[in-house]
Coordinates of C-alpha atoms and ligand atoms in Angstrom, one line a residue:
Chain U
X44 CA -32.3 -25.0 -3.3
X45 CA -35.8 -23.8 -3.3
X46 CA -36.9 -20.2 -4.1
X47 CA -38.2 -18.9 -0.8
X48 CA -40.7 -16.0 -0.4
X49 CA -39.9 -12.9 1.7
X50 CA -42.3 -11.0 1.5
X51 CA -45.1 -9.6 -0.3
X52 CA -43.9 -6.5 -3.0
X53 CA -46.3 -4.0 -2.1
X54 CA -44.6 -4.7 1.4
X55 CA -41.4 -3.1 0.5
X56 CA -41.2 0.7 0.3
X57 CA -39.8 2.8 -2.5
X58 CA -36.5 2.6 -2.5
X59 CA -36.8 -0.2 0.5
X60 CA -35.4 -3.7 1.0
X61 CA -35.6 -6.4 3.4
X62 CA -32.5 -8.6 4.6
X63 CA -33.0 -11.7 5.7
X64 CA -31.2 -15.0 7.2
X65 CA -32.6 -18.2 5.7
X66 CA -31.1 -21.3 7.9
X67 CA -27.5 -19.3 7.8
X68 CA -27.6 -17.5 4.3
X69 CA -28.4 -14.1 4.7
X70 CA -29.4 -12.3 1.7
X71 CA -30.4 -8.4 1.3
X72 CA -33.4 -8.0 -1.0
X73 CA -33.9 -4.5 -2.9
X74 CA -36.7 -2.3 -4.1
X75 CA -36.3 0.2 -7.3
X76 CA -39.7 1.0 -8.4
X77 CA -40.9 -1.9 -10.2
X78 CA -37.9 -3.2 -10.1
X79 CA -35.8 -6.2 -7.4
X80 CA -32.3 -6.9 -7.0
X81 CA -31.3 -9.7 -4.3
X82 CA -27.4 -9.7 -2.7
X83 CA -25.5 -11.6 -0.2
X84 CA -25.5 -9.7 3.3
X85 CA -21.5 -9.9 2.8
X86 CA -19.1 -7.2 1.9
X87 CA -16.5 -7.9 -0.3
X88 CA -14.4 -5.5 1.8
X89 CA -14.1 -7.4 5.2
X90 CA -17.5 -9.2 5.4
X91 CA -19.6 -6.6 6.9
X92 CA -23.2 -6.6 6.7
X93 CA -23.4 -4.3 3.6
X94 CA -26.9 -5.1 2.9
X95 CA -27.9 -3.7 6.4
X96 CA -26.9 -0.3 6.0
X97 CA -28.6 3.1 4.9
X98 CA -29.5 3.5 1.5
X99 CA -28.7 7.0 -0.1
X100 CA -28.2 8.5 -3.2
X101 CA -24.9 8.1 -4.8
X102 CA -23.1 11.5 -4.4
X103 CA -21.4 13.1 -7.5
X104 CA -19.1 16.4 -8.0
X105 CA -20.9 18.4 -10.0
X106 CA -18.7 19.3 -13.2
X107 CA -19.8 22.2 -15.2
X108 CA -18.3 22.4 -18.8
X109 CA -15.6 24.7 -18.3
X110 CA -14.1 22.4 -15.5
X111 CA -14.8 24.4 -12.3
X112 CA -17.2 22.6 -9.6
X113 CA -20.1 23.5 -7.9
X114 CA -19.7 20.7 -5.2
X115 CA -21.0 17.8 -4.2
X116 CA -24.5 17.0 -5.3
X117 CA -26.9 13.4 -5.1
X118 CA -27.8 11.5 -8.1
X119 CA -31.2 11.9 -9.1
X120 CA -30.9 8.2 -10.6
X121 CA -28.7 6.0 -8.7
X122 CA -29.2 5.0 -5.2
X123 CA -26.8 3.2 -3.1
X124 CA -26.5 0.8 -0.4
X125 CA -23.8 1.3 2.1
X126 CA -22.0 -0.8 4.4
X127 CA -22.0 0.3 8.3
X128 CA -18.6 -1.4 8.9
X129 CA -16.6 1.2 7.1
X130 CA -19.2 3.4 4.0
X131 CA -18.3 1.1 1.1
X132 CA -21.0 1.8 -1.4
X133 CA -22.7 -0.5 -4.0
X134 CA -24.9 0.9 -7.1
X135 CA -27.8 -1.2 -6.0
X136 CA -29.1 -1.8 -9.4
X137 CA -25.7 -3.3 -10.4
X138 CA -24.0 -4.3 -6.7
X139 CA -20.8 -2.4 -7.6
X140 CA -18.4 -0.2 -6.0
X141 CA -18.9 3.5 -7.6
X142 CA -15.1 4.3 -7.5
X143 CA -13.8 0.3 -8.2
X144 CA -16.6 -2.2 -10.1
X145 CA -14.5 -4.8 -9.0
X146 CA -15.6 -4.6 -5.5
X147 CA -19.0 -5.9 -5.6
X148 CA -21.7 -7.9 -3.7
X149 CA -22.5 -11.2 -4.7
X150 CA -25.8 -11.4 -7.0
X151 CA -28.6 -13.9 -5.7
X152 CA -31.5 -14.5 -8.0
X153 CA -34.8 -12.8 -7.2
X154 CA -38.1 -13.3 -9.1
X155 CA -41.8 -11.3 -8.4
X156 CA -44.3 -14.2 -9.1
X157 CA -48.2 -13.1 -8.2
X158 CA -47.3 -10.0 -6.1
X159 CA -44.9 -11.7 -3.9
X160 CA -41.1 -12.0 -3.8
X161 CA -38.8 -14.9 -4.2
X162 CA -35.6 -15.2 -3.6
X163 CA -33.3 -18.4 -4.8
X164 CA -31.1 -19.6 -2.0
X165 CA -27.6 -20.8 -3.2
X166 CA -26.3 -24.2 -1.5
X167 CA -23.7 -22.8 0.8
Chain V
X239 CA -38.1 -25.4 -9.5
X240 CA -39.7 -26.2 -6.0
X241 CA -41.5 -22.9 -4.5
X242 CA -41.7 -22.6 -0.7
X243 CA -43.8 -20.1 -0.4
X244 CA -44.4 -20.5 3.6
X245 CA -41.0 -20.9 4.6
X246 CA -40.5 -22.7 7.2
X247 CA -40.9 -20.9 10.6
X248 CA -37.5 -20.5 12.8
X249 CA -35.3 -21.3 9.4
X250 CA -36.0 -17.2 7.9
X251 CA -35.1 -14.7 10.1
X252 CA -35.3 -10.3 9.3
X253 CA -32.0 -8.7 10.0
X254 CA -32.8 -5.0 10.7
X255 CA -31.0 -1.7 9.3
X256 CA -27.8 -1.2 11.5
X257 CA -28.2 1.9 13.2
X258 CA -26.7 3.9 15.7
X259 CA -29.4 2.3 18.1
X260 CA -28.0 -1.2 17.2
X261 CA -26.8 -3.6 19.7
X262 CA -22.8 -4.0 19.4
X263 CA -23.7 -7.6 19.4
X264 CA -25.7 -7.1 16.0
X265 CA -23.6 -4.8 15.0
X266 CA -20.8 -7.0 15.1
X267 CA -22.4 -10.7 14.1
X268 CA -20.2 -11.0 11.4
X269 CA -17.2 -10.4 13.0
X270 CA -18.3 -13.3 15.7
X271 CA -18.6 -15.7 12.9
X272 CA -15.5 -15.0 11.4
X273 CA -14.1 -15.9 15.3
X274 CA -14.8 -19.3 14.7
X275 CA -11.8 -19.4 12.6
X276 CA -9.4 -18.2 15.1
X277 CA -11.3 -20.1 18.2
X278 CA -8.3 -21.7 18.8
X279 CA -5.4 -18.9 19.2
X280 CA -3.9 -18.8 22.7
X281 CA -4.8 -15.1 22.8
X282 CA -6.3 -11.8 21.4
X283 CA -5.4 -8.7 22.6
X284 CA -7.1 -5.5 20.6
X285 CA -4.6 -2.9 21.7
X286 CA -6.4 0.7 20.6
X287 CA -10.1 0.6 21.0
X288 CA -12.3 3.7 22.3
X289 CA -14.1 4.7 24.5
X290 CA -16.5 7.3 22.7
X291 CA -16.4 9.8 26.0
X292 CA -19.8 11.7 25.2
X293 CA -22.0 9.6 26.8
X294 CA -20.0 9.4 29.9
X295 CA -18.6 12.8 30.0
X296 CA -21.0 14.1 33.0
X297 CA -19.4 11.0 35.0
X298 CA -15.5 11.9 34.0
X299 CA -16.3 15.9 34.8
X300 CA -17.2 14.8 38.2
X301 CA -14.1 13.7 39.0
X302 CA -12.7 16.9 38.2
X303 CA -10.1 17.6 41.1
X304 CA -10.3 21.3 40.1
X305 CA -13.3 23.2 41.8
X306 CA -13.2 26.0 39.4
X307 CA -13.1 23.5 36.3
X308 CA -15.5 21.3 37.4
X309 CA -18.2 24.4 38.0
X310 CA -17.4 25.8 34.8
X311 CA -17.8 21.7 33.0
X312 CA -20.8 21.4 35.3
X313 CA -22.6 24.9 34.0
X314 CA -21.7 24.1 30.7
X315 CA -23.1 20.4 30.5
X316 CA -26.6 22.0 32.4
X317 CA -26.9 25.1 29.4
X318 CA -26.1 22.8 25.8
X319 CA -25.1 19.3 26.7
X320 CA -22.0 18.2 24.6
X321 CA -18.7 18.1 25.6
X322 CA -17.2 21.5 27.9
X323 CA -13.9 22.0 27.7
X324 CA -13.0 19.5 24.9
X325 CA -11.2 21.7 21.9
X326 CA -13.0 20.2 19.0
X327 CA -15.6 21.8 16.5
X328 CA -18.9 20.0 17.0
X329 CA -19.9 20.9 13.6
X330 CA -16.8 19.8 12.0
X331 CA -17.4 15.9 12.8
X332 CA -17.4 14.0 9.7
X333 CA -16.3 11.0 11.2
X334 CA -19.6 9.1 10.4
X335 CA -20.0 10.0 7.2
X336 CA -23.3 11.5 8.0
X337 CA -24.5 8.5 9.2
X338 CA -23.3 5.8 7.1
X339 CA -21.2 4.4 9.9
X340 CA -23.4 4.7 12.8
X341 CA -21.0 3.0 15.0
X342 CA -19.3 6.2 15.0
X343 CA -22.0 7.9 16.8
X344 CA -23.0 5.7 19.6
X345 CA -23.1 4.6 21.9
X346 CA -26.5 4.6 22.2
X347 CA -27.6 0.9 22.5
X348 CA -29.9 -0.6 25.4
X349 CA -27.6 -2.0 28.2
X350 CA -29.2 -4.0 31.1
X351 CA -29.7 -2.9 34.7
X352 CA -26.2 -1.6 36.0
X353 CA -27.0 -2.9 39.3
X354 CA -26.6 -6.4 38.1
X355 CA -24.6 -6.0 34.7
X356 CA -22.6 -3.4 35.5
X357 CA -21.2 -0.1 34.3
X358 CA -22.7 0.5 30.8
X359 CA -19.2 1.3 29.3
X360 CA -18.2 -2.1 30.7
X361 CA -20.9 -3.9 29.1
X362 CA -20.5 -2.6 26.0
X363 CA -17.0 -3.6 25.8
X364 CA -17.5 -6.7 26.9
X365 CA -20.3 -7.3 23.6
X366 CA -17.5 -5.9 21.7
X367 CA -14.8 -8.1 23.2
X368 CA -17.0 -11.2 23.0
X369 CA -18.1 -10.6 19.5
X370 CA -14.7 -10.3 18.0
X371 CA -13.0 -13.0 20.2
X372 CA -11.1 -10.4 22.0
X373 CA -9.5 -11.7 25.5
X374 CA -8.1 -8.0 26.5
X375 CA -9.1 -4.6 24.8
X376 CA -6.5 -1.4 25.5
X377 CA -9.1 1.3 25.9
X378 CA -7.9 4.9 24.7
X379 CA -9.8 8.0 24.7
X380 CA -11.4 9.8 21.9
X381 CA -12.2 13.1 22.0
X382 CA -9.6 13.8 24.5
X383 CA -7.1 12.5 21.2
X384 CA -7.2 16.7 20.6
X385 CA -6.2 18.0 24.4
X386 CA -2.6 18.7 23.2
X387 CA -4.1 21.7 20.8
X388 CA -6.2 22.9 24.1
X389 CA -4.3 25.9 24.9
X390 CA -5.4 26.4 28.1
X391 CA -3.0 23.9 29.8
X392 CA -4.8 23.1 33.2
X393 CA -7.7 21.7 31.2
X394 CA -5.1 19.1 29.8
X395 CA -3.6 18.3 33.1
X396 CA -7.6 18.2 34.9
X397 CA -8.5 15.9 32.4
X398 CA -6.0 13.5 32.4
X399 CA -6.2 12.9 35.8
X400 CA -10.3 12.8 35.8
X401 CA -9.9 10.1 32.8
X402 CA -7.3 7.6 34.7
X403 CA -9.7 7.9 37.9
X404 CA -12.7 7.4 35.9
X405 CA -10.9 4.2 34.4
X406 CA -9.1 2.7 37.1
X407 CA -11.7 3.8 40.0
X408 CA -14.6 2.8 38.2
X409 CA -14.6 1.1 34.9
X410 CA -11.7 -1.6 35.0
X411 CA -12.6 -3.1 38.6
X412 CA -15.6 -4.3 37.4
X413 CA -13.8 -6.2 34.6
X414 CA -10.3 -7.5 34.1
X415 CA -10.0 -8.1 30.5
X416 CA -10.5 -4.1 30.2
X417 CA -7.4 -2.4 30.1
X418 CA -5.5 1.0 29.6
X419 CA -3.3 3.4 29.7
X420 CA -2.6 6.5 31.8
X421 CA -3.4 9.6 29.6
X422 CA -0.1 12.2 29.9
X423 CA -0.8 15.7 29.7
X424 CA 2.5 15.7 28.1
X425 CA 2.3 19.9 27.4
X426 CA 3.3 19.9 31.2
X427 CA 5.7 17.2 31.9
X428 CA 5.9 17.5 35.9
X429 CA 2.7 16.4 36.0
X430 CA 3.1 13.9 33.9
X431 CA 5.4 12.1 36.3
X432 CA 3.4 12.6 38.8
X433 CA 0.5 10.1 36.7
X434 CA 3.3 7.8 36.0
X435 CA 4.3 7.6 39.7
X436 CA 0.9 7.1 40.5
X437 CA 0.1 3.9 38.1
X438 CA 3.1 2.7 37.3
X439 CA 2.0 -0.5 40.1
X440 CA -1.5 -0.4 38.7
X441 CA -1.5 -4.0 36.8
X442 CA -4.6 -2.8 34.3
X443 CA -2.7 0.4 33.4
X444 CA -0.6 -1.3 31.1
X445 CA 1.5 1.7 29.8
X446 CA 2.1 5.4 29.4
X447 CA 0.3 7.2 26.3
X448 CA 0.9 10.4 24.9
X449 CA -2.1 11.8 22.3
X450 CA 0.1 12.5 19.5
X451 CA -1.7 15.8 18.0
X452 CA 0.2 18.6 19.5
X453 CA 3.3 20.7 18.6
X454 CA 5.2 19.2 21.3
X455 CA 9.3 18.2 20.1
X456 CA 9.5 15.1 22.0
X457 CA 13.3 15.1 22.2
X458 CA 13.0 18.5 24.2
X459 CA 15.3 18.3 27.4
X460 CA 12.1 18.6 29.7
X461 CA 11.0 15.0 28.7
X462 CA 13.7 12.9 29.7
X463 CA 13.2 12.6 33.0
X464 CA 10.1 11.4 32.7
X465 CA 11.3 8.7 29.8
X466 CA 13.9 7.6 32.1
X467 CA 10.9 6.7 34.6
X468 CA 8.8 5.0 32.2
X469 CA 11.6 2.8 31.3
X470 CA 11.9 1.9 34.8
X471 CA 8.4 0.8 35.4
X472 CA 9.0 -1.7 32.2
X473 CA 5.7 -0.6 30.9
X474 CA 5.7 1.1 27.4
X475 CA 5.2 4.4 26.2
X476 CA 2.3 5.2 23.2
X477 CA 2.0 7.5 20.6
X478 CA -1.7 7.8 19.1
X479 CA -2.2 9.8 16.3
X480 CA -4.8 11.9 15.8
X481 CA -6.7 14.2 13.5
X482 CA -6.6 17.6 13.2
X483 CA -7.7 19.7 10.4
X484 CA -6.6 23.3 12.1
X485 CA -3.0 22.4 11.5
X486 CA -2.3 25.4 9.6
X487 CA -0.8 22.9 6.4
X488 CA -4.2 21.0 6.6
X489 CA -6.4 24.1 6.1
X490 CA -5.9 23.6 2.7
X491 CA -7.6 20.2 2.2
X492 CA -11.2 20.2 1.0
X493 CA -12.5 17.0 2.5
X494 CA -12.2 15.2 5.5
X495 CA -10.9 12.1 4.0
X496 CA -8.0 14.2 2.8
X497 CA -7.5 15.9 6.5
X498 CA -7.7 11.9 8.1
X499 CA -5.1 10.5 5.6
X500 CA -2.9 12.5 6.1
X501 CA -3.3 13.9 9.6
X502 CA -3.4 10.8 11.6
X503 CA 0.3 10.6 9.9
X504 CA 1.5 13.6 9.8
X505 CA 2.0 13.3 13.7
X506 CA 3.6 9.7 14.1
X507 CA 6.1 10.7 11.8
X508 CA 7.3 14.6 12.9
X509 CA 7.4 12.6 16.5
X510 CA 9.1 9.1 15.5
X511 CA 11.3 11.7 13.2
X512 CA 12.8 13.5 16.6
X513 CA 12.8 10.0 18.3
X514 CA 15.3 8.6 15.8
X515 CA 17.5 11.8 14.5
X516 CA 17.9 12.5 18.3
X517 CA 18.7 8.9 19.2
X518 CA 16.5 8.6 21.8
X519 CA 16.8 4.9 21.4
X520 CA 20.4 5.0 22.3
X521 CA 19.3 6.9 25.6
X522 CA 16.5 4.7 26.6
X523 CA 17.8 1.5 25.2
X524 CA 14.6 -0.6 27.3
X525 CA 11.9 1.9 26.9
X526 CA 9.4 0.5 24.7
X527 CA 7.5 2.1 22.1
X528 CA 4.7 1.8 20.3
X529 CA 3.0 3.9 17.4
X530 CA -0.5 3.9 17.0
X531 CA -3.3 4.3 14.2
X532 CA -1.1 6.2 11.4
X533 CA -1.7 2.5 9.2
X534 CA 2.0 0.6 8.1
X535 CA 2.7 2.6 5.2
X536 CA 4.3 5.4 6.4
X537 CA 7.1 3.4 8.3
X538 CA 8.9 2.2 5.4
X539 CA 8.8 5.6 3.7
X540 CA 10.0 6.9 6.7
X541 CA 13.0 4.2 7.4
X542 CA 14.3 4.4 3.3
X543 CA 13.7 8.4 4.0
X544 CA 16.0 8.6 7.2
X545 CA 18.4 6.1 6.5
X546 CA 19.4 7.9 3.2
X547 CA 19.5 11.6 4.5
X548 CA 21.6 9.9 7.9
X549 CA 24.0 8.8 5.3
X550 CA 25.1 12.5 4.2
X551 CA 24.3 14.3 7.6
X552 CA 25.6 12.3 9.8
X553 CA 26.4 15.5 12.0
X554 CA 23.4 16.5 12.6
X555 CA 22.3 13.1 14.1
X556 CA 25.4 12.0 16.1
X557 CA 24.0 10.6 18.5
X558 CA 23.2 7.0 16.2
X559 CA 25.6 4.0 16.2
X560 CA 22.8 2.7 13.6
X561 CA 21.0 3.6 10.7
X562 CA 16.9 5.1 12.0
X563 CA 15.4 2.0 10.4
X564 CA 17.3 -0.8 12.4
X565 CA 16.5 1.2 15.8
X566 CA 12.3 1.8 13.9
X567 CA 12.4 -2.1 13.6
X568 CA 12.8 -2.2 16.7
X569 CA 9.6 -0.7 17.9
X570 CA 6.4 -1.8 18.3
X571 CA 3.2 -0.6 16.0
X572 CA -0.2 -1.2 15.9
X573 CA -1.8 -2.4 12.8
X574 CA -5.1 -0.2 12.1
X575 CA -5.8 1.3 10.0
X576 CA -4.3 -1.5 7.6
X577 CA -3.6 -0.3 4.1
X578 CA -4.7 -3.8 2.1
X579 CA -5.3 -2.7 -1.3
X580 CA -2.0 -3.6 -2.4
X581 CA -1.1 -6.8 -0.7
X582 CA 2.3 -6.8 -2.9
X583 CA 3.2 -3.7 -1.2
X584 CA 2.0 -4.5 2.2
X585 CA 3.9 -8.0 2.4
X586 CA 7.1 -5.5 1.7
X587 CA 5.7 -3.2 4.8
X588 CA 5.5 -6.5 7.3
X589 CA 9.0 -7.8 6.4
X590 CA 10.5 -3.9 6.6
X591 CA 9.0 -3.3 10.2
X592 CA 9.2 -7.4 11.0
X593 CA 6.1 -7.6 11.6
X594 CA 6.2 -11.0 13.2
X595 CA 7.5 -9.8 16.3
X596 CA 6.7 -5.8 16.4
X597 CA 3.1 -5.4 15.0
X598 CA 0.6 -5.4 17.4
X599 CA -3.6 -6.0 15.8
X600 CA -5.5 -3.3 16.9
X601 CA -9.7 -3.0 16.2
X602 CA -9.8 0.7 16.8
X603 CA -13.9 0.2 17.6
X604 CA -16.0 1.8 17.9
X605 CA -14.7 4.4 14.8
X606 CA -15.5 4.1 11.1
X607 CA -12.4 2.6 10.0
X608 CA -12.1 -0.5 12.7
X609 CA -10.4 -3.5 11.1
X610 CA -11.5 -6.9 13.0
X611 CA -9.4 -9.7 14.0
X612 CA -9.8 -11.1 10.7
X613 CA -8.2 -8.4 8.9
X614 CA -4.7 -10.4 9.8
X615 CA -6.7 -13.2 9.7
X616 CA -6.8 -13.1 6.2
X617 CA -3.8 -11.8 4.7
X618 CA -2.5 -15.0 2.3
X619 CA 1.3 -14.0 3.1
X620 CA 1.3 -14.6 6.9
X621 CA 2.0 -17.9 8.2
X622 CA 0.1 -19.1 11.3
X623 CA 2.5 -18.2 13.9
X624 CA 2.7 -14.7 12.3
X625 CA -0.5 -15.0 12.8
X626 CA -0.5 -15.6 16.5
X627 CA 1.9 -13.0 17.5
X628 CA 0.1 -9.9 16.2
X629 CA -3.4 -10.8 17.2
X630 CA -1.8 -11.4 20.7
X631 CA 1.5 -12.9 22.1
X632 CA 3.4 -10.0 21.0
X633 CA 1.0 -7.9 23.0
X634 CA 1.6 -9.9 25.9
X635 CA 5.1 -9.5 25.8
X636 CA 4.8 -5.5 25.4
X637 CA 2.3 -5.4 28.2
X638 CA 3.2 -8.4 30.5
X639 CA 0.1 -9.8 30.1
X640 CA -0.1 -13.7 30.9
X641 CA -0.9 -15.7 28.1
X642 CA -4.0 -17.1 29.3
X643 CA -7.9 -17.2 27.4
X644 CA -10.3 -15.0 29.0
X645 CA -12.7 -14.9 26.1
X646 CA -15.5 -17.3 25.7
X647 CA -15.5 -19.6 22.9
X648 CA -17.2 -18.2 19.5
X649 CA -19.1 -21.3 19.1
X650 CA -20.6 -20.5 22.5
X651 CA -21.1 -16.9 21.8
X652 CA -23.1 -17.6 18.6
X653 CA -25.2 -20.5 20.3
X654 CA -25.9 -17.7 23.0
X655 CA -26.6 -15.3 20.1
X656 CA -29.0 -17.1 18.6
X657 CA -31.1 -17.4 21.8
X658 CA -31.1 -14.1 22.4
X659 CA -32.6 -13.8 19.0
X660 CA -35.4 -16.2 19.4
Ligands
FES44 S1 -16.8 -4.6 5.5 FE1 -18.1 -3.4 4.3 S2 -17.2 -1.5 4.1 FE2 -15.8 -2.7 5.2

């Protein structure tokens, strides 16, 4: 299949991402700073449209040394996307589950070429 | 590799964020695709969704037989909004994870002209219904899942009888593949049969249920007349669970997760555990039951758990000819939330509660833990009659419903989809 643009990358905020359907395949396309990460718009959960849903920090209990906690606080380095069928949430950088790696979205193949963004449509 | 770098107009299409404005429709695209796969089955019946009262709740106060309620709901509503006389914390709602469900929020979608599409509530069913190939959807209440904790008892008994007007005056006529059940204020049992005289002929009230969060023994003497009468309308009584993080056990857990695992179980079994040790089966040998939104997993703890204390205290629980888990086999459950993590495990759960014949699917939509049709769908132990009966011929049978497709095709829904995208 053909790499298909969607979209300029100065079109996509900071953390942003765009999902699209291309004839049937819908794939969610990711913005980290410099950075792109493409997915399939389907939850490994029960096929929910993860890639549609908010994108947040990944929350962490905050540890201190001797083992007490001072809550919950939000990553200053992971963001995550998260389902709206039921809050499964993916590292967007690697597409995995936080608590369980083996839940994860399926990778597609992005590439920046000249400022715009391309994303490689499996055969279906 | 061949670049397209001006795809092809019609062929790319941008999926917006899911929010809480979302159309149920878009919300639920996935869902309708997955329908495709069960196009064919005679019949889907979603036996616990919700109706998320909020944004009808100035419509269900007005039908308020009390005069002195109804002023004090009507006051209330004009000063802050929300929901007056409803015993929840407002600021204790985590259901939506702050936002990472927005489902759990709505609805606040765009609905067309009333005049011509009718009641909002009945449209947005019918998206939901559509979507996920449902031909009937059991509506229950939500926040009125927490009026068994109200202590002011009138407010119980008000309500109820507001809700079943509100539902059978003016939501179901306008559609028949929306059913319910008549809410009992079940802290006052007198007028409970009074509710089930009044709808026992109604053919959309399809059963009795009783909101399950309250410290109500329902073996107590008081009830049986009014078990004895639901037995003779051949209609069956519900217990929905519910959440409740006052219970004074459940002040001790942290997070809400913690409070909803536990709480929405905690209920179904102190109930189903007075049901069985009292024999209530034996009593009301045709009264059907069915337990609702606790998951699967607790039954089999709680069968292996009765049958072995029965065993040795047999006197305290004369009144069974059988061990608790033949007579719990015998009931009817619905099968949200599904525990599916363990599929070993959960194949065990089907065969203990025989699942073929006594599960019942249930969506549970619009909350944040809704399973769709396809969670049974998909489970690789089930063979396709299995199949069949708990998406919707067992439901038939525990509802009298006829066995007879009221839901469009999904191939039609998504052609009709995709024009109301162009
Ligand atoms: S389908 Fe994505 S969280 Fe359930």
């Amino acid at each position: 299949m053909p790499d298909v643009s969607v979209g300029k990358a100065s079109d996509f905020a900071d953390p942003g991402r765009k999902v699209v359907d291309i004839s049937g395949t819908e794939i969610g396309v990711f913005r980290l700073g410099d950075d792109f990460f493409a997915y399939h718009n389907i939850c490994p959960h029960l096929d929910g449209p993860a890639c549609q849903g908010k994108i947040l920090p990944c929350a962490t209990e905050d540890v201190q040394p001797d083992g007490t906690s001072m809550g919950r606080v939000f990553s200053k380095t992971q963001m995550n996307i998260i389902c709206p069928w039921h809050g499964y949430e993916f590292d967007i950088r690697t597409g995995k589950h936080p608590t369980d790696g083996r839940a994860r979205l399926r990778p597609v193949n992005v590439s920046v070429r000249d400022g715009e963004v391309y994303v490689n449509v499996p055969a279906r | 590799m061949p670049l397209e770098t001006s795809p092809r107009a019609g062929n790319i299409r941008e999926l917006p964020e899911i929010t809480v404005a979302s159309d149920t429709r878009d919300y639920l695209a996935h869902a309708a695709k997955q329908a495709l796969k069960y196009d064919d089955y005679e019949l889907i019946v979603d036996m616990d969704a919700h109706l998320q009262e909020g944004g009808f709740w100035g419509e269900i106060i007005g039908l308020l037989e009390n005069d002195v309620l109804k002023q004090t709901a009507e006051e209330m509503m004009r000063g802050r909004g929300g929901m007056p006389l409803i015993n929840m914390q407002p600021g204790m709602s985590f259901q939506s994870m702050s936002g990472r469900v927005p489902h759990q929020s709505g609805p606040q979608e765009k609905t067309d002209d009333p005049a011509i599409s009718g009641h909002r509530f009945v449209q947005i069913v019918r998206r939901t219904m559509d979507a996920m190939g449902c031909d009937y959807q059991v509506i229950f209440p939500t926040s009125m899942l927490h009026l068994g904790m109200n202590p002011m008892e009138d407010i119980e008994i008000y309500l109820a009888r507001a809700y079943c007007r509100w539902l059978s005056e003016v939501i179901m006529p306008q559609d028949k593949r929306i059913i319910g059940l008549a809410y009992l204020p079940f802290n006052t049992p007198d007028e409970c049969e009074k509710l089930v005289k009044q709808y026992a002929d109604n053919p959309q009230i399809v059963g009795f249920t009783v909101c399950a969060v309250r410290h109500k023994p329902v073996h107590s003497n008081q009830y049986m007349r009014l078990y004895r009468m639901i037995e003779e309308t051949g209609k069956p009584l519900i217990f929905h669970a519910g959440p409740h993080w006052d219970d004074p056990s459940f002040s001790q857990l942290n997070r809400f997760i913690s409070m909803h695992a536990l709480s929405f179980v905690h209920y179904n079994l102190i109930h189903m555990t007075n049901w069985v040790i009292n024999a209530l089966p034996e009593r009301f040998p045709k009264l059907k039951t069915v337990w609702v939104e606790s998951g699967l997993a607790w039954i089999p703890f709680l069968m292996q758990r009765l049958d072995h204390e029965v065993m040795m205290r047999q006197n305290e629980a004369p009144g069974l000819k059988r061990l608790p888990s033949e007579y719990m086999k015998e009931m009817f459950y619905s099968s949200q939330p599904m525990e599916r993590n363990n599929l070993e495990l959960l194949q065990a759960t089907f065969k203990a509660i025989n699942a073929e014949t006594q599960l019942l699917y249930s969506s549970d939509w619009p909350h944040w833990d809704f399973d769709p049709p396809s969670s049974i769908t998909t489970l690789p132990f089930l063979g396709d009659q299995a199949k069949r009966n708990i998406l919707g011929l067992n439901a038939a049978k525990v509802f009298n419903l006829p066995v007879k497709r009221l839901r469009p095709r999904a191939a039609d829904f998504l052609a009709q989809e995709a024009e109301r995208h162009r």
